[in-house]
GROMACS .gro file of C-alpha atoms in nm:
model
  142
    1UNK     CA    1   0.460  -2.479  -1.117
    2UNK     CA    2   0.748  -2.377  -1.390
    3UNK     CA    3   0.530  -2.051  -1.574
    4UNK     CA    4   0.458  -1.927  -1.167
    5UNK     CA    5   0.751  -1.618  -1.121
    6UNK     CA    6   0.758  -1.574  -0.701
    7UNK     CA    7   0.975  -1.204  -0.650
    8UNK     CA    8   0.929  -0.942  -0.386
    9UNK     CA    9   0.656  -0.677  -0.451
   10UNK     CA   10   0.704  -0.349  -0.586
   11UNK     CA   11   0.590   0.015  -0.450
   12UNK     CA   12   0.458   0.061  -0.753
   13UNK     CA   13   0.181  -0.246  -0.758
   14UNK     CA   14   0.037  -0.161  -0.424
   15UNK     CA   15  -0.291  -0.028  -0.588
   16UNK     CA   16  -0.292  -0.378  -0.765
   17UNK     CA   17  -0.237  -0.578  -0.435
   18UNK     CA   18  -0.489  -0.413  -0.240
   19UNK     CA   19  -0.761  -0.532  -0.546
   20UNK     CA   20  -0.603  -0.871  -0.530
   21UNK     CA   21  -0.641  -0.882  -0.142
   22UNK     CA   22  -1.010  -0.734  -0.191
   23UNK     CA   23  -1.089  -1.035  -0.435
   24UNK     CA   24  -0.885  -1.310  -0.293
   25UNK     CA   25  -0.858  -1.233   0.090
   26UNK     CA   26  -1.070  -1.350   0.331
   27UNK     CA   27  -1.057  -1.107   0.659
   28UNK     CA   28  -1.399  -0.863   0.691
   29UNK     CA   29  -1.332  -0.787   1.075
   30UNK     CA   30  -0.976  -0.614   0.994
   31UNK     CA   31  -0.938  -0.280   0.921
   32UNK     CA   32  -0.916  -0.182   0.551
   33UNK     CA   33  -0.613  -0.161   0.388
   34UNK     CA   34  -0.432   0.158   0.231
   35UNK     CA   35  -0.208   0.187  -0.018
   36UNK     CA   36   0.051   0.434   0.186
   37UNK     CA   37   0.036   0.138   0.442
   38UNK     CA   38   0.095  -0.127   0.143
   39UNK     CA   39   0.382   0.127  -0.020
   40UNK     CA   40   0.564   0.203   0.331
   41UNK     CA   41   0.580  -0.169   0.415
   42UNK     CA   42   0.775  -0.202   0.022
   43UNK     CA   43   1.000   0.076   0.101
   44UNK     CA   44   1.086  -0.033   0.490
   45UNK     CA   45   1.134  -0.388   0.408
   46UNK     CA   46   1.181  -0.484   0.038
   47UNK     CA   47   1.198  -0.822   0.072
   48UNK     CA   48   0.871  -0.906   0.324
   49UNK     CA   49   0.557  -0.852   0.092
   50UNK     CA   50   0.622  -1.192  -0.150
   51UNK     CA   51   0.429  -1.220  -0.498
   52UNK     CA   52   0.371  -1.481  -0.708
   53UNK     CA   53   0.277  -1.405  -1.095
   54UNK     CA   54   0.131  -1.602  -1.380
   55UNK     CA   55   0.088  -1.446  -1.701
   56UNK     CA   56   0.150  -1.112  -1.582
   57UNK     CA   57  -0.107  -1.077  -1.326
   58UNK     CA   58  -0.053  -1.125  -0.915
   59UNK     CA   59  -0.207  -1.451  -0.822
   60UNK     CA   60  -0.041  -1.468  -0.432
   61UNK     CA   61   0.066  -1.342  -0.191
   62UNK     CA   62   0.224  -1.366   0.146
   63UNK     CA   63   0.404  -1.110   0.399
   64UNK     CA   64   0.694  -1.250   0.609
   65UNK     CA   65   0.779  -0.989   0.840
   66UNK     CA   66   1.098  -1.014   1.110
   67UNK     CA   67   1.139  -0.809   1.367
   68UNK     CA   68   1.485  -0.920   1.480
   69UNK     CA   69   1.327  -1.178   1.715
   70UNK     CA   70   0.960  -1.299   1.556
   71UNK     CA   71   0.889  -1.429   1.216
   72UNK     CA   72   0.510  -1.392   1.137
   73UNK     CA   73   0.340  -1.477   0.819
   74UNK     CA   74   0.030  -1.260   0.697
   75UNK     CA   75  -0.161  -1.240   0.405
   76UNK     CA   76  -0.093  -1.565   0.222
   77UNK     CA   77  -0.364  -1.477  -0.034
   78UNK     CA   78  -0.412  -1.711  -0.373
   79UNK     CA   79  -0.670  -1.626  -0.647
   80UNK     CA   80  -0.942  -1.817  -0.655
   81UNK     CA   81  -0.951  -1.928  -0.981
   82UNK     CA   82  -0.614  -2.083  -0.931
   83UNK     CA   83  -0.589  -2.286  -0.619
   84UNK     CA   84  -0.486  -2.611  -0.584
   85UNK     CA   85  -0.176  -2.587  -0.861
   86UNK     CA   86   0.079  -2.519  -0.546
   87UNK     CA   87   0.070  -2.149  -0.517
   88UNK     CA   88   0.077  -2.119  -0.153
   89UNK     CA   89   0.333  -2.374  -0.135
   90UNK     CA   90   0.588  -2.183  -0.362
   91UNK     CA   91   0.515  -1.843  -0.175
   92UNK     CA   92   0.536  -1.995   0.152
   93UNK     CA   93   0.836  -2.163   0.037
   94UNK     CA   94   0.990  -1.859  -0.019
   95UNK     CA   95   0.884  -1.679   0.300
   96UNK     CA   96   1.031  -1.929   0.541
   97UNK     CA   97   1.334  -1.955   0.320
   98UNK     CA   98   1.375  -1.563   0.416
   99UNK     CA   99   1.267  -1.573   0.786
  100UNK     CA  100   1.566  -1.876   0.834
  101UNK     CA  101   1.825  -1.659   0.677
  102UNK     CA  102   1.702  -1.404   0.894
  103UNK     CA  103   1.782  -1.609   1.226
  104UNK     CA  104   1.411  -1.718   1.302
  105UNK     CA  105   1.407  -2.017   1.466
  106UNK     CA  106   1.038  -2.040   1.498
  107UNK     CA  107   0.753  -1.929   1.235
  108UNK     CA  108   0.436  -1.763   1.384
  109UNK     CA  109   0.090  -1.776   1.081
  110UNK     CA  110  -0.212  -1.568   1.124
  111UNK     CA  111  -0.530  -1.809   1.044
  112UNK     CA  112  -0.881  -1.730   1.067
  113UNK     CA  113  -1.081  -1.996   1.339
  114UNK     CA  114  -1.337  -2.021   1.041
  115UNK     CA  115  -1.110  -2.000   0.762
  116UNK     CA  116  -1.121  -2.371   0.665
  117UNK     CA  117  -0.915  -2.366   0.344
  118UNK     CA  118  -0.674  -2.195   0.511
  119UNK     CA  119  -0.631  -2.417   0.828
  120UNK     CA  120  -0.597  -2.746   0.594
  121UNK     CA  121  -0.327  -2.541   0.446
  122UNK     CA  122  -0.142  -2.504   0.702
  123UNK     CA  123  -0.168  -2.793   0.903
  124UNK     CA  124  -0.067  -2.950   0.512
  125UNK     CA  125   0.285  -2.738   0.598
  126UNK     CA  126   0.337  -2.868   0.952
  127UNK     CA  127   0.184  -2.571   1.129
  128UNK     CA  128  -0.055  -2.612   1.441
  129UNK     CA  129  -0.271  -2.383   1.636
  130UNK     CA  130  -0.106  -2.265   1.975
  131UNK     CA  131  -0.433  -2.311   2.181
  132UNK     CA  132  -0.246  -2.144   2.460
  133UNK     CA  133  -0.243  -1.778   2.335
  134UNK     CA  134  -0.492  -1.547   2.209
  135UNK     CA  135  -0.378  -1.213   1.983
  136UNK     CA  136  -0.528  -0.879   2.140
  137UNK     CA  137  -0.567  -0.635   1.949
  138UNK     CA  138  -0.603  -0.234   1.979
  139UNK     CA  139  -0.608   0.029   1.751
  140UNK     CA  140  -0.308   0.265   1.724
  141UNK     CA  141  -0.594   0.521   1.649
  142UNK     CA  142  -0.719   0.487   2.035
   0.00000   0.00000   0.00000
């Protein structure tokens, strides 16, 4: 996809990703999102929240987020009206290309059980579910 640009986010679209992530993102049982949260990520790590625009407007996304020893992928996101051109591809493309420069030697995705699009994805991209382990959660609120 030639006319798709894929560049890191800027502080100053956060209001614009949190609509895209309200339209395009499929996750009612997490917390909602904030735009401080959205702007401090930007600022902390310039190069984690990935976008991909066509014609001006965000159409993807994806977070790749190192912490020195994990690489975890979030919020690979893709308008609706534009799946299936290779979106995902090109942004995760560009998020394992980071995490590898980083040192990662392992990539860790965060897929819904009843996300079905997304779990053809990526088992397309050589991922597989780690039956093994289960993600607890808490709030840093409690």
């Amino acid at each position: 996809m030639t006319d798709v640009v894929v560049r890191a986010a800027r502080t100053d679209e956060a209001g614009v990703l949190l609509d895209f992530w309200a339209r395009a993102g499929e996750n009612a049982a997490r917390p909602s999102d904030e735009l401080d949260a959205v702007v401090r990520l930007v600022e902390r790590d310039p190069e984690a929240l990935v976008v991909a625009e066509l014609d001006g407007r965000v159409v993807g996304t994806v977070i790749a987020g190192w912490d020195g020893w994990r690489a975890n992928l979030y919020r690979l996101a893709v308008d609706p009206d534009v799946r299936g051109r290779g979106i995902g591809g090109l942004l995760l493309a560009r998020a394992e290309q980071r995490l590898r420069a980083l040192g990662a030697q392992r990539f860790c995705a965060m897929v819904l059980e009843d996300n079905g699009v997304g779990r053809e994805f990526w088992a397309s991209r050589g991922y597989v579910p780690q039956d093994e382990w289960r993600r607890w959660v808490k709030a840093a609120s409690s």
